[in-house]
Short mmCIF file of C-alpha atoms and ligand atoms in Angstrom, two decimals:
data_model
loop_
_atom_site.label_atom_id
_atom_site.label_comp_id
_atom_site.label_asym_id
_atom_site.label_seq_id
_atom_site.Cartn_x
_atom_site.Cartn_y
_atom_site.Cartn_z
CA UNK A 1 -8.83 18.99 29.59
CA UNK A 2 -10.59 21.92 27.64
CA UNK A 3 -10.19 20.31 24.40
CA UNK A 4 -9.91 24.93 23.38
CA UNK A 5 -7.02 24.38 25.69
CA UNK A 6 -5.02 21.78 23.33
CA UNK A 7 -5.75 23.22 20.65
CA UNK A 8 -4.76 26.60 22.05
CA UNK A 9 -1.35 24.41 23.21
CA UNK A 10 -0.81 23.16 19.62
CA UNK A 11 -1.51 26.25 17.27
CA UNK A 12 0.65 27.74 19.00
CA UNK A 13 3.61 25.50 18.97
CA UNK A 14 3.75 23.80 22.18
CA UNK A 15 4.78 19.96 22.69
CA UNK A 16 1.53 18.38 24.38
CA UNK A 17 1.77 16.09 27.26
CA UNK A 18 0.03 12.15 27.04
CA UNK A 19 -2.67 13.84 29.19
CA UNK A 20 -3.32 16.29 26.77
CA UNK A 21 -3.10 13.99 22.99
CA UNK A 22 -5.54 10.85 25.10
CA UNK A 23 -8.13 13.94 26.26
CA UNK A 24 -8.34 14.66 22.34
CA UNK A 25 -7.97 11.56 20.56
CA UNK A 26 -10.43 9.28 23.30
CA UNK A 27 -12.62 11.94 23.50
CA UNK A 28 -13.24 12.58 20.16
CA UNK A 29 -13.34 8.52 20.53
CA UNK A 30 -15.86 8.71 23.39
CA UNK A 31 -18.31 12.11 22.28
CA UNK A 32 -17.02 14.28 24.34
CA UNK A 33 -15.16 16.64 21.91
CA UNK A 34 -17.27 17.33 18.31
CA UNK A 35 -15.65 16.73 15.46
CA UNK A 36 -15.09 20.69 14.92
CA UNK A 37 -12.47 20.70 17.55
CA UNK A 38 -10.93 17.48 16.01
CA UNK A 39 -10.75 18.67 13.64
CA UNK A 40 -9.12 22.27 14.55
CA UNK A 41 -7.05 19.89 16.87
CA UNK A 42 -5.64 18.44 13.60
CA UNK A 43 -4.84 21.44 11.78
CA UNK A 44 -2.88 23.13 14.32
CA UNK A 45 -0.63 19.49 14.11
CA UNK A 46 -0.98 20.37 10.22
CA UNK A 47 1.31 22.73 10.68
CA UNK A 48 3.54 22.28 14.73
CA UNK A 49 4.05 18.86 13.46
CA UNK A 50 4.82 16.98 16.54
CA UNK A 51 8.28 15.35 18.82
CA UNK A 52 9.46 11.59 18.41
CA UNK A 53 7.81 11.60 21.71
CA UNK A 54 4.71 13.07 20.69
CA UNK A 55 4.62 10.59 17.79
CA UNK A 56 4.70 7.50 19.90
CA UNK A 57 2.46 8.44 22.20
CA UNK A 58 -0.66 9.77 19.33
CA UNK A 59 0.54 5.44 17.51
CA UNK A 60 0.31 4.25 21.48
CA UNK A 61 -3.47 6.52 22.32
CA UNK A 62 -4.29 4.80 18.73
CA UNK A 63 -3.84 1.64 19.34
CA UNK A 64 -5.37 1.63 22.35
CA UNK A 65 -9.00 2.96 21.64
CA UNK A 66 -9.68 -0.95 20.05
CA UNK A 67 -8.20 -4.29 20.45
CA UNK A 68 -5.25 -5.65 19.35
CA UNK A 69 -4.83 -9.46 16.63
CA UNK A 70 -3.45 -12.67 19.86
CA UNK A 71 -1.59 -14.63 17.82
CA UNK A 72 -0.58 -16.54 20.65
CA UNK A 73 -0.26 -20.28 20.04
CA UNK A 74 0.66 -19.67 16.74
CA UNK A 75 5.36 -20.17 15.87
CA UNK A 76 6.50 -17.01 14.17
CA UNK A 77 7.89 -15.27 12.80
CA UNK A 78 5.82 -13.37 12.04
CA UNK A 79 6.52 -10.05 9.79
CA UNK A 80 4.69 -7.85 7.62
CA UNK A 81 4.70 -5.51 5.12
CA UNK A 82 3.60 -1.58 4.60
CA UNK A 83 3.22 0.79 1.54
CA UNK A 84 2.53 3.81 1.74
CA UNK A 85 0.47 3.87 -1.54
CA UNK A 86 1.03 3.12 -5.68
CA UNK A 87 -0.07 2.79 -8.36
CA UNK A 88 0.45 -1.01 -10.04
CA UNK A 89 1.63 -0.74 -6.82
CA UNK A 90 0.68 -5.14 -6.76
CA UNK A 91 4.40 -5.79 -4.62
CA UNK A 92 2.75 -7.61 -1.00
CA UNK A 93 0.32 -10.05 -3.54
CA UNK A 94 3.44 -11.79 -4.63
CA UNK A 95 5.54 -10.89 -1.34
CA UNK A 96 3.38 -12.85 0.99
CA UNK A 97 3.74 -15.80 -0.23
CA UNK A 98 7.08 -15.95 -0.90
CA UNK A 99 8.39 -14.55 2.05
CA UNK A 100 5.61 -17.38 3.67
CA UNK A 101 7.91 -20.06 1.34
CA UNK A 102 10.82 -18.88 3.50
CA UNK A 103 9.04 -18.88 7.43
CA UNK A 104 8.47 -16.14 7.35
CA UNK A 105 4.21 -15.61 9.03
CA UNK A 106 2.59 -12.58 7.33
CA UNK A 107 -0.58 -11.48 8.92
CA UNK A 108 -1.69 -9.50 6.42
CA UNK A 109 -3.63 -6.32 6.80
CA UNK A 110 -4.04 -4.47 3.98
CA UNK A 111 -6.42 -1.32 2.46
CA UNK A 112 -8.77 -0.73 -0.15
CA UNK A 113 -8.45 2.00 -3.65
CA UNK A 114 -8.24 5.34 -2.18
CA UNK A 115 -7.62 8.59 -5.02
CA UNK A 116 -4.58 7.59 -6.82
CA UNK A 117 -3.77 4.94 -5.92
CA UNK A 118 -4.79 1.25 -5.41
CA UNK A 119 -5.63 -1.49 -2.62
CA UNK A 120 -5.14 -5.04 -2.55
CA UNK A 121 -8.82 -6.44 -1.25
CA UNK A 122 -9.61 -4.88 -4.18
CA UNK A 123 -6.92 -6.82 -6.80
CA UNK A 124 -7.83 -9.57 -4.70
CA UNK A 125 -12.12 -9.65 -4.32
CA UNK A 126 -11.52 -9.72 -8.13
CA UNK A 127 -10.60 -13.37 -8.51
CA UNK A 128 -13.91 -14.68 -7.88
CA UNK A 129 -15.51 -16.65 -5.02
CA UNK A 130 -12.34 -14.47 -3.00
CA UNK A 131 -12.86 -12.94 0.86
CA UNK A 132 -11.24 -10.53 2.50
CA UNK A 133 -13.42 -10.15 5.02
CA UNK A 134 -11.61 -13.13 7.70
CA UNK A 135 -13.07 -12.56 11.17
CA UNK A 136 -10.12 -13.93 13.51
CA UNK A 137 -10.17 -16.85 13.88
CA UNK A 138 -10.34 -18.13 10.68
CA UNK A 139 -7.55 -15.21 10.25
CA UNK A 140 -5.48 -17.25 12.62
CA UNK A 141 -6.17 -20.41 11.38
CA UNK A 142 -4.89 -19.52 8.18
CA UNK A 143 -1.84 -17.84 8.97
CA UNK A 144 -0.87 -21.14 10.77
CA UNK A 145 -1.84 -23.49 8.16
CA UNK A 146 -1.14 -21.21 4.90
CA UNK A 147 1.74 -18.98 5.96
CA UNK A 148 0.21 -16.62 6.08
CA UNK A 149 -3.20 -14.89 5.15
CA UNK A 150 -4.87 -11.27 3.44
CA UNK A 151 -7.48 -9.86 5.62
CA UNK A 152 -8.93 -6.07 5.60
CA UNK A 153 -8.60 -4.41 8.55
CA UNK A 154 -11.48 -5.59 11.09
CA UNK A 155 -13.84 -2.92 13.10
CA UNK A 156 -12.10 -2.71 16.33
CA UNK A 157 -8.10 -3.29 15.49
CA UNK A 158 -8.22 0.63 15.84
CA UNK A 159 -11.26 2.83 16.12
CA UNK A 160 -9.80 5.97 16.29
CA UNK A 161 -8.15 5.62 12.98
CA UNK A 162 -10.83 5.09 11.20
CA UNK A 163 -12.56 8.23 12.12
CA UNK A 164 -9.45 10.31 12.81
CA UNK A 165 -9.17 9.40 9.18
CA UNK A 166 -12.18 10.39 7.37
CA UNK A 167 -11.80 13.63 9.52
CA UNK A 168 -8.43 14.32 7.72
CA UNK A 169 -9.33 13.15 4.24
CA UNK A 170 -11.70 16.18 4.65
CA UNK A 171 -9.76 18.94 6.31
CA UNK A 172 -6.80 18.41 3.95
CA UNK A 173 -4.51 17.61 7.11
CA UNK A 174 -3.91 13.88 5.15
CA UNK A 175 0.00 14.83 3.94
CA UNK A 176 0.94 15.02 8.29
CA UNK A 177 4.46 12.97 8.55
CA UNK A 178 2.94 12.86 12.91
CA UNK A 179 -0.60 12.04 12.10
CA UNK A 180 0.15 9.31 9.08
CA UNK A 181 3.28 7.44 11.38
CA UNK A 182 0.15 7.52 13.86
CA UNK A 183 -2.26 5.81 11.41
CA UNK A 184 -0.18 3.49 10.02
CA UNK A 185 1.64 2.41 13.40
CA UNK A 186 -1.37 1.72 14.88
CA UNK A 187 -3.08 -0.70 12.46
CA UNK A 188 0.45 -2.04 11.54
CA UNK A 189 1.27 -2.82 15.34
CA UNK A 190 -3.14 -4.07 16.32
CA UNK A 191 -1.79 -6.78 13.56
CA UNK A 192 0.31 -9.02 15.81
CA UNK A 193 3.48 -8.94 14.15
CA UNK A 194 7.06 -8.76 16.12
CA UNK A 195 9.31 -6.81 12.76
CA UNK A 196 7.89 -4.76 10.19
CA UNK A 197 8.75 -3.26 6.50
CA UNK A 198 8.04 0.09 4.91
CA UNK A 199 8.02 0.50 1.58
CA UNK A 200 7.49 4.33 0.95
CA UNK A 201 7.08 5.16 -1.50
CA UNK A 202 8.27 8.58 -3.15
CA UNK A 203 7.18 10.21 -6.79
CA UNK A 204 4.50 12.98 -8.33
CA UNK A 205 2.77 9.19 -7.72
CA UNK A 206 3.76 8.71 -3.61
CA UNK A 207 1.59 10.56 -0.25
CA UNK A 208 5.66 11.61 0.40
CA UNK A 209 6.48 13.37 -3.79
CA UNK A 210 10.54 14.05 -2.79
CA UNK A 211 12.63 11.86 -1.40
CA UNK A 212 12.95 13.93 1.06
CA UNK A 213 10.07 14.30 2.95
CA UNK A 214 9.36 10.16 2.30
CA UNK A 215 12.12 9.81 3.91
CA UNK A 216 11.17 12.22 7.13
CA UNK A 217 8.00 9.67 6.63
CA UNK A 218 10.08 6.69 7.23
CA UNK A 219 12.93 7.92 9.91
CA UNK A 220 9.42 8.87 11.43
CA UNK A 221 7.86 5.06 11.50
CA UNK A 222 11.69 3.41 11.97
CA UNK A 223 11.93 5.92 15.18
CA UNK A 224 8.26 5.21 16.62
CA UNK A 225 7.67 1.36 15.50
CA UNK A 226 11.27 1.20 17.47
CA UNK A 227 9.53 2.93 20.73
CA UNK A 228 7.41 0.15 20.41
CA UNK A 229 9.26 -2.42 20.37
CA UNK A 230 9.55 -3.86 17.97
CA UNK A 231 11.86 -4.30 14.47
CA UNK A 232 11.76 -2.03 11.37
CA UNK A 233 13.11 -1.12 8.08
CA UNK A 234 11.84 1.37 5.96
CA UNK A 235 12.94 1.06 2.64
CA UNK A 236 11.96 4.67 -0.11
CA UNK A 237 11.15 3.27 -3.54
CA UNK A 238 10.39 5.18 -6.87
CA UNK A 239 7.08 5.63 -7.76
CA UNK A 240 7.82 8.36 -10.51
CA UNK A 241 6.67 5.53 -13.15
CA UNK A 242 3.64 2.60 -12.61
CA UNK A 243 5.24 -0.54 -10.90
CA UNK A 244 5.03 -3.36 -13.30
CA UNK A 245 3.42 -3.59 -16.99
CA UNK A 246 0.24 -4.28 -15.47
CA UNK A 247 -2.57 -1.48 -13.60
CA UNK A 248 -5.75 -2.80 -12.89
CA UNK A 249 -7.80 -5.30 -10.75
CA UNK A 250 -7.47 -8.74 -12.85
CA UNK A 251 -4.31 -7.64 -13.79
CA UNK A 252 -2.92 -7.00 -10.66
CA UNK A 253 -3.54 -11.04 -9.90
CA UNK A 254 -2.59 -11.85 -13.49
CA UNK A 255 0.74 -10.26 -12.98
CA UNK A 256 1.63 -11.69 -10.00
CA UNK A 257 1.31 -14.60 -11.04
CA UNK A 258 2.72 -14.33 -13.93
CA UNK A 259 6.02 -12.37 -11.26
CA UNK A 260 5.21 -16.44 -8.78
CA UNK A 261 5.93 -17.83 -12.37
CA UNK A 262 9.63 -16.20 -12.85
CA UNK A 263 8.46 -14.22 -15.22
CA UNK A 264 8.06 -10.46 -13.36
CA UNK A 265 9.22 -7.51 -15.24
CA UNK A 266 12.32 -7.06 -13.27
CA UNK A 267 10.99 -3.02 -11.77
CA UNK A 268 8.41 -5.10 -9.99
CA UNK A 269 10.51 -7.57 -8.95
CA UNK A 270 13.63 -5.90 -8.03
CA UNK A 271 11.15 -4.44 -4.84
CA UNK A 272 9.67 -7.09 -3.85
CA UNK A 273 12.79 -9.35 -3.41
CA UNK A 274 14.77 -6.38 -2.47
CA UNK A 275 10.87 -5.97 0.93
CA UNK A 276 10.43 -9.83 0.95
CA UNK A 277 14.00 -10.13 1.94
CA UNK A 278 14.38 -7.43 4.35
CA UNK A 279 11.21 -9.16 5.08
CA UNK A 280 13.17 -11.79 6.13
CA UNK A 281 16.36 -10.16 7.91
CA UNK A 282 13.97 -8.45 10.60
CA UNK A 283 12.08 -12.01 10.14
CA UNK A 284 16.53 -13.43 11.50
CA UNK A 285 15.59 -16.35 8.91
CA UNK A 286 18.70 -14.54 6.91
CA UNK A 287 21.74 -13.21 8.45
CA UNK A 288 22.17 -10.31 5.81
CA UNK A 289 20.13 -9.21 2.76
CA UNK A 290 22.00 -10.51 0.02
CA UNK A 291 21.53 -14.49 1.32
CA UNK A 292 17.44 -13.84 1.40
CA UNK A 293 17.88 -12.62 -1.07
CA UNK A 294 18.65 -16.04 -2.81
CA UNK A 295 16.32 -17.50 -0.29
CA UNK A 296 13.64 -14.99 -2.27
CA UNK A 297 14.40 -15.63 -5.68
CA UNK A 298 14.76 -19.52 -4.91
CA UNK A 299 10.70 -19.39 -3.16
CA UNK A 300 10.51 -18.69 -6.91
CA UNK A 301 12.08 -21.23 -8.75
CA UNK A 302 11.21 -23.80 -6.78
CA UNK A 303 7.64 -23.18 -7.24
CA UNK A 304 6.62 -23.01 -3.58
CA UNK A 305 5.70 -18.73 -3.27
CA UNK A 306 3.33 -19.81 -6.29
CA UNK A 307 2.38 -23.10 -4.79
CA UNK A 308 1.13 -20.75 -1.70
CA UNK A 309 -0.70 -19.00 -3.65
CA UNK A 310 -2.67 -20.84 -5.02
CA UNK A 311 -3.72 -22.60 -2.08
CA UNK A 312 -4.26 -19.08 -0.32
CA UNK A 313 -6.65 -18.22 -3.25
CA UNK A 314 -8.39 -21.44 -1.98
CA UNK A 315 -8.07 -21.46 1.56
CA UNK A 316 -9.80 -18.03 1.18
CA UNK A 317 -12.10 -19.51 -0.92
CA UNK A 318 -11.50 -18.37 -4.41
CA UNK A 319 -11.35 -20.05 -7.60
CA UNK A 320 -8.29 -20.83 -8.69
CA UNK A 321 -10.13 -22.68 -11.45
CA UNK A 322 -11.62 -19.44 -13.18
CA UNK A 323 -8.95 -16.94 -11.71
CA UNK A 324 -6.83 -19.73 -14.19
CA UNK A 325 -9.35 -19.34 -17.05
CA UNK A 326 -9.64 -15.45 -16.41
CA UNK A 327 -5.54 -15.27 -17.50
CA UNK A 328 -4.96 -13.32 -20.92
CA UNK A 329 -8.43 -12.68 -21.68
CA UNK A 330 -10.58 -11.34 -18.18
CA UNK A 331 -11.27 -7.52 -19.41
CA UNK A 332 -13.69 -5.10 -20.08
CA UNK A 333 -14.48 -4.90 -23.53
CA UNK A 334 -14.39 -1.09 -24.02
CA UNK A 335 -11.41 -0.33 -25.01
CA UNK A 336 -8.57 2.08 -26.15
CA UNK A 337 -4.98 2.44 -27.56
CA UNK A 338 -2.79 4.54 -27.11
CA UNK A 339 0.52 5.05 -29.15
CA UNK A 340 3.23 7.18 -29.50
CA UNK A 341 2.49 10.63 -31.04
CA UNK A 342 6.17 10.86 -32.22
CA UNK A 343 8.69 8.31 -33.13
CA UNK A 344 11.68 8.58 -30.13
CA UNK A 345 11.97 7.27 -27.08
CA UNK A 346 9.87 7.29 -23.32
CA UNK A 347 10.92 9.33 -21.35
CA UNK A 348 8.37 8.73 -18.58
CA UNK A 349 4.79 7.36 -17.90
CA UNK A 350 3.22 9.81 -15.32
CA UNK A 351 1.89 7.33 -12.44
CA UNK A 352 0.60 9.93 -10.62
CA UNK A 353 -1.56 11.09 -14.24
CA UNK A 354 -1.68 7.16 -14.20
CA UNK A 355 -3.31 6.52 -11.25
CA UNK A 356 -5.93 9.54 -11.50
CA UNK A 357 -7.04 7.89 -15.17
CA UNK A 358 -7.33 4.32 -13.28
CA UNK A 359 -10.39 6.18 -11.00
CA UNK A 360 -12.28 7.24 -13.70
CA UNK A 361 -11.71 3.86 -15.78
CA UNK A 362 -12.65 1.52 -12.77
CA UNK A 363 -9.52 0.92 -11.54
CA UNK A 364 -10.74 3.29 -8.19
CA UNK A 365 -12.22 5.33 -6.19
CA UNK A 366 -12.82 8.77 -4.82
CA UNK A 367 -14.94 7.77 -2.35
CA UNK A 368 -14.96 4.76 0.01
CA UNK A 369 -18.85 3.40 -0.60
CA UNK A 370 -17.29 3.58 -4.46
CA UNK A 371 -17.44 1.03 -6.08
CA UNK A 372 -14.33 -0.34 -8.37
CA UNK A 373 -13.80 -2.40 -11.55
CA UNK A 374 -12.99 -5.97 -11.53
CA UNK A 375 -11.56 -6.26 -16.17
CA UNK A 376 -10.16 -3.12 -16.09
CA UNK A 377 -7.03 -0.62 -16.50
CA UNK A 378 -3.86 -0.55 -18.38
CA UNK A 379 -1.94 -3.47 -20.42
CA UNK A 380 1.82 -1.39 -20.87
CA UNK A 381 2.95 -2.28 -23.29
CA UNK A 382 5.99 -0.40 -23.23
CA UNK A 383 7.06 1.29 -20.61
CA UNK A 384 10.66 4.46 -20.12
CA UNK A 385 13.29 4.49 -22.17
CA UNK A 386 11.98 2.08 -24.98
CA UNK A 387 11.94 3.37 -28.44
CA UNK A 388 9.11 4.31 -30.98
CA UNK A 389 8.51 4.41 -33.73
CA UNK A 390 5.72 7.56 -34.20
CA UNK A 391 2.13 4.80 -33.27
CA UNK A 392 3.60 1.64 -32.02
CA UNK A 393 1.19 0.65 -28.97
CA UNK A 394 2.36 2.49 -25.82
CA UNK A 395 -0.20 0.77 -23.71
CA UNK A 396 -4.37 -0.53 -24.71
CA UNK A 397 -6.73 0.39 -21.43
CA UNK A 398 -10.49 -0.80 -20.74
CA UNK A 399 -12.47 1.40 -19.03
CA UNK A 400 -15.75 -0.16 -17.63
CA UNK A 401 -17.62 2.08 -20.26
CA UNK A 402 -16.79 3.77 -22.94
CA UNK A 403 -17.46 7.44 -21.12
CA UNK A 404 -15.12 6.85 -18.63
CA UNK A 405 -12.75 5.55 -21.38
CA UNK A 406 -13.46 9.34 -22.90
CA UNK A 407 -13.10 10.56 -19.43
CA UNK A 408 -9.68 9.38 -18.75
CA UNK A 409 -8.06 9.77 -22.31
CA UNK A 410 -6.82 13.59 -21.51
CA UNK A 411 -4.62 11.87 -17.75
CA UNK A 412 -4.00 9.47 -19.54
CA UNK A 413 -2.59 11.41 -23.32
CA UNK A 414 -1.38 13.25 -20.47
CA UNK A 415 0.84 10.70 -18.69
CA UNK A 416 3.36 9.46 -21.81
CA UNK A 417 5.78 11.70 -22.57
CA UNK A 418 7.98 10.54 -25.48
CA UNK A 419 11.44 12.41 -26.62
CA UNK A 420 14.59 12.62 -29.32
CA UNK A 421 16.45 11.18 -25.89
CA UNK A 422 17.05 7.46 -24.05
CA UNK A 423 16.51 9.38 -20.52
CA UNK A 424 18.80 8.37 -17.40
CA UNK A 425 18.12 5.92 -15.68
CA UNK A 426 16.74 6.46 -12.13
CA UNK A 427 16.81 3.54 -9.04
CA UNK A 428 13.67 2.07 -7.91
CA UNK A 429 15.30 1.70 -4.48
CA UNK A 430 16.92 4.98 -3.52
CA UNK A 431 17.24 4.83 0.33
CA UNK A 432 17.16 1.80 3.47
CA UNK A 433 16.72 2.75 7.22
CA UNK A 434 17.22 -0.32 9.15
CA UNK A 435 16.42 -1.07 12.81
CA UNK A 436 16.73 -4.36 13.93
N1 URA B 501 -1.87 5.71 4.48
C1 URA B 501 -3.10 5.77 6.66
O1 URA B 501 -3.32 4.31 6.32
N2 URA B 501 -3.06 5.89 7.04
C2 URA B 501 -2.21 6.97 6.08
O2 URA B 501 -2.73 8.28 7.18
C3 URA B 501 -1.95 7.57 5.19
C4 URA B 501 -2.27 6.48 4.04
#
């Protein structure tokens, strides 16, 4: 089969057979199909889309391009959560120990910060000694013992996605529902979970800028995941404002511990409890989300989730004493204050601009090979809806050096909007789609 014929068929709006999709995906991995043809095919898919059947075939073919995690021998139920990416989104760090404390096993494979969105691995690696490079043996062992483990994707898992994702990144073909579905789902299915909860972010700080787009992605993930034999929940949550009071790497670890101590910001706890509750329902541990939420709240108030978090830090090589000593003080010395430009109300803090500014500060990166800084980011003193007088402190901003603060500052000031009227409240959890 000639790659050019497959490209032409998709370009003209045709539906590809499984063999035709395999010719591109497998041909790319084996080196038979050159990058320029795969790029053209990706662009054709970007414009023409894929049917549900094509998306499921693409996901399955990508999954089969590598090995899958074998969790047999450990008692489940195994459920993971995946977020499509946001700003201040440290939910994974809080939710994994909560779900584990309620009897769910969480095989969590996370990613790094890219573009304006943060990455769980970078946050965890800001803890002295913590390793996110676990081989399969240790990953299994830790899940069996502590209820959860946090690792990066291994090279053996979905190699097709590694190559396709890099190519999509430089060919402007990332924002495609079938391509995102296949990319995310193939990796999550490879990880061995029986059920998955997707946090599909919607708004300026997310990949999907509108609720309609987020809903299309959530539906695609749920339907395709179901076709692959998984129990799936898609929760669409708002990413207009940063989540929580802190954005950064160690700053977000700090805030995660606050949450596990029962002192988390309301927005962050609402999203965390909702997603962890769905994990319990998907695992069969609770009959509905209300009952599950009560169990999750109890896991926090009893201190059991905090204990599991600390145990995981120790297990994965982290220094709990140093981490504890760093709380509240591990901050870059390059600091600047964001103050209210007028009296009134904080109408919004734009998550996208904060995320982009964070890349300059050293929170995030433009290329996966760029380093990140552990001690930089934002501490917000006032959030959307707060009344402010001119000159009040809204945020303390930490950069890796003076130049990074200069570079970030136009975005930081633009991100803050203060006006005479209080903004209307908007829901954080926008919609839920379930296939259980
Ligand atoms: N995250 C992924 O892993 N893949 C995508 O395509 C988009 C976000």
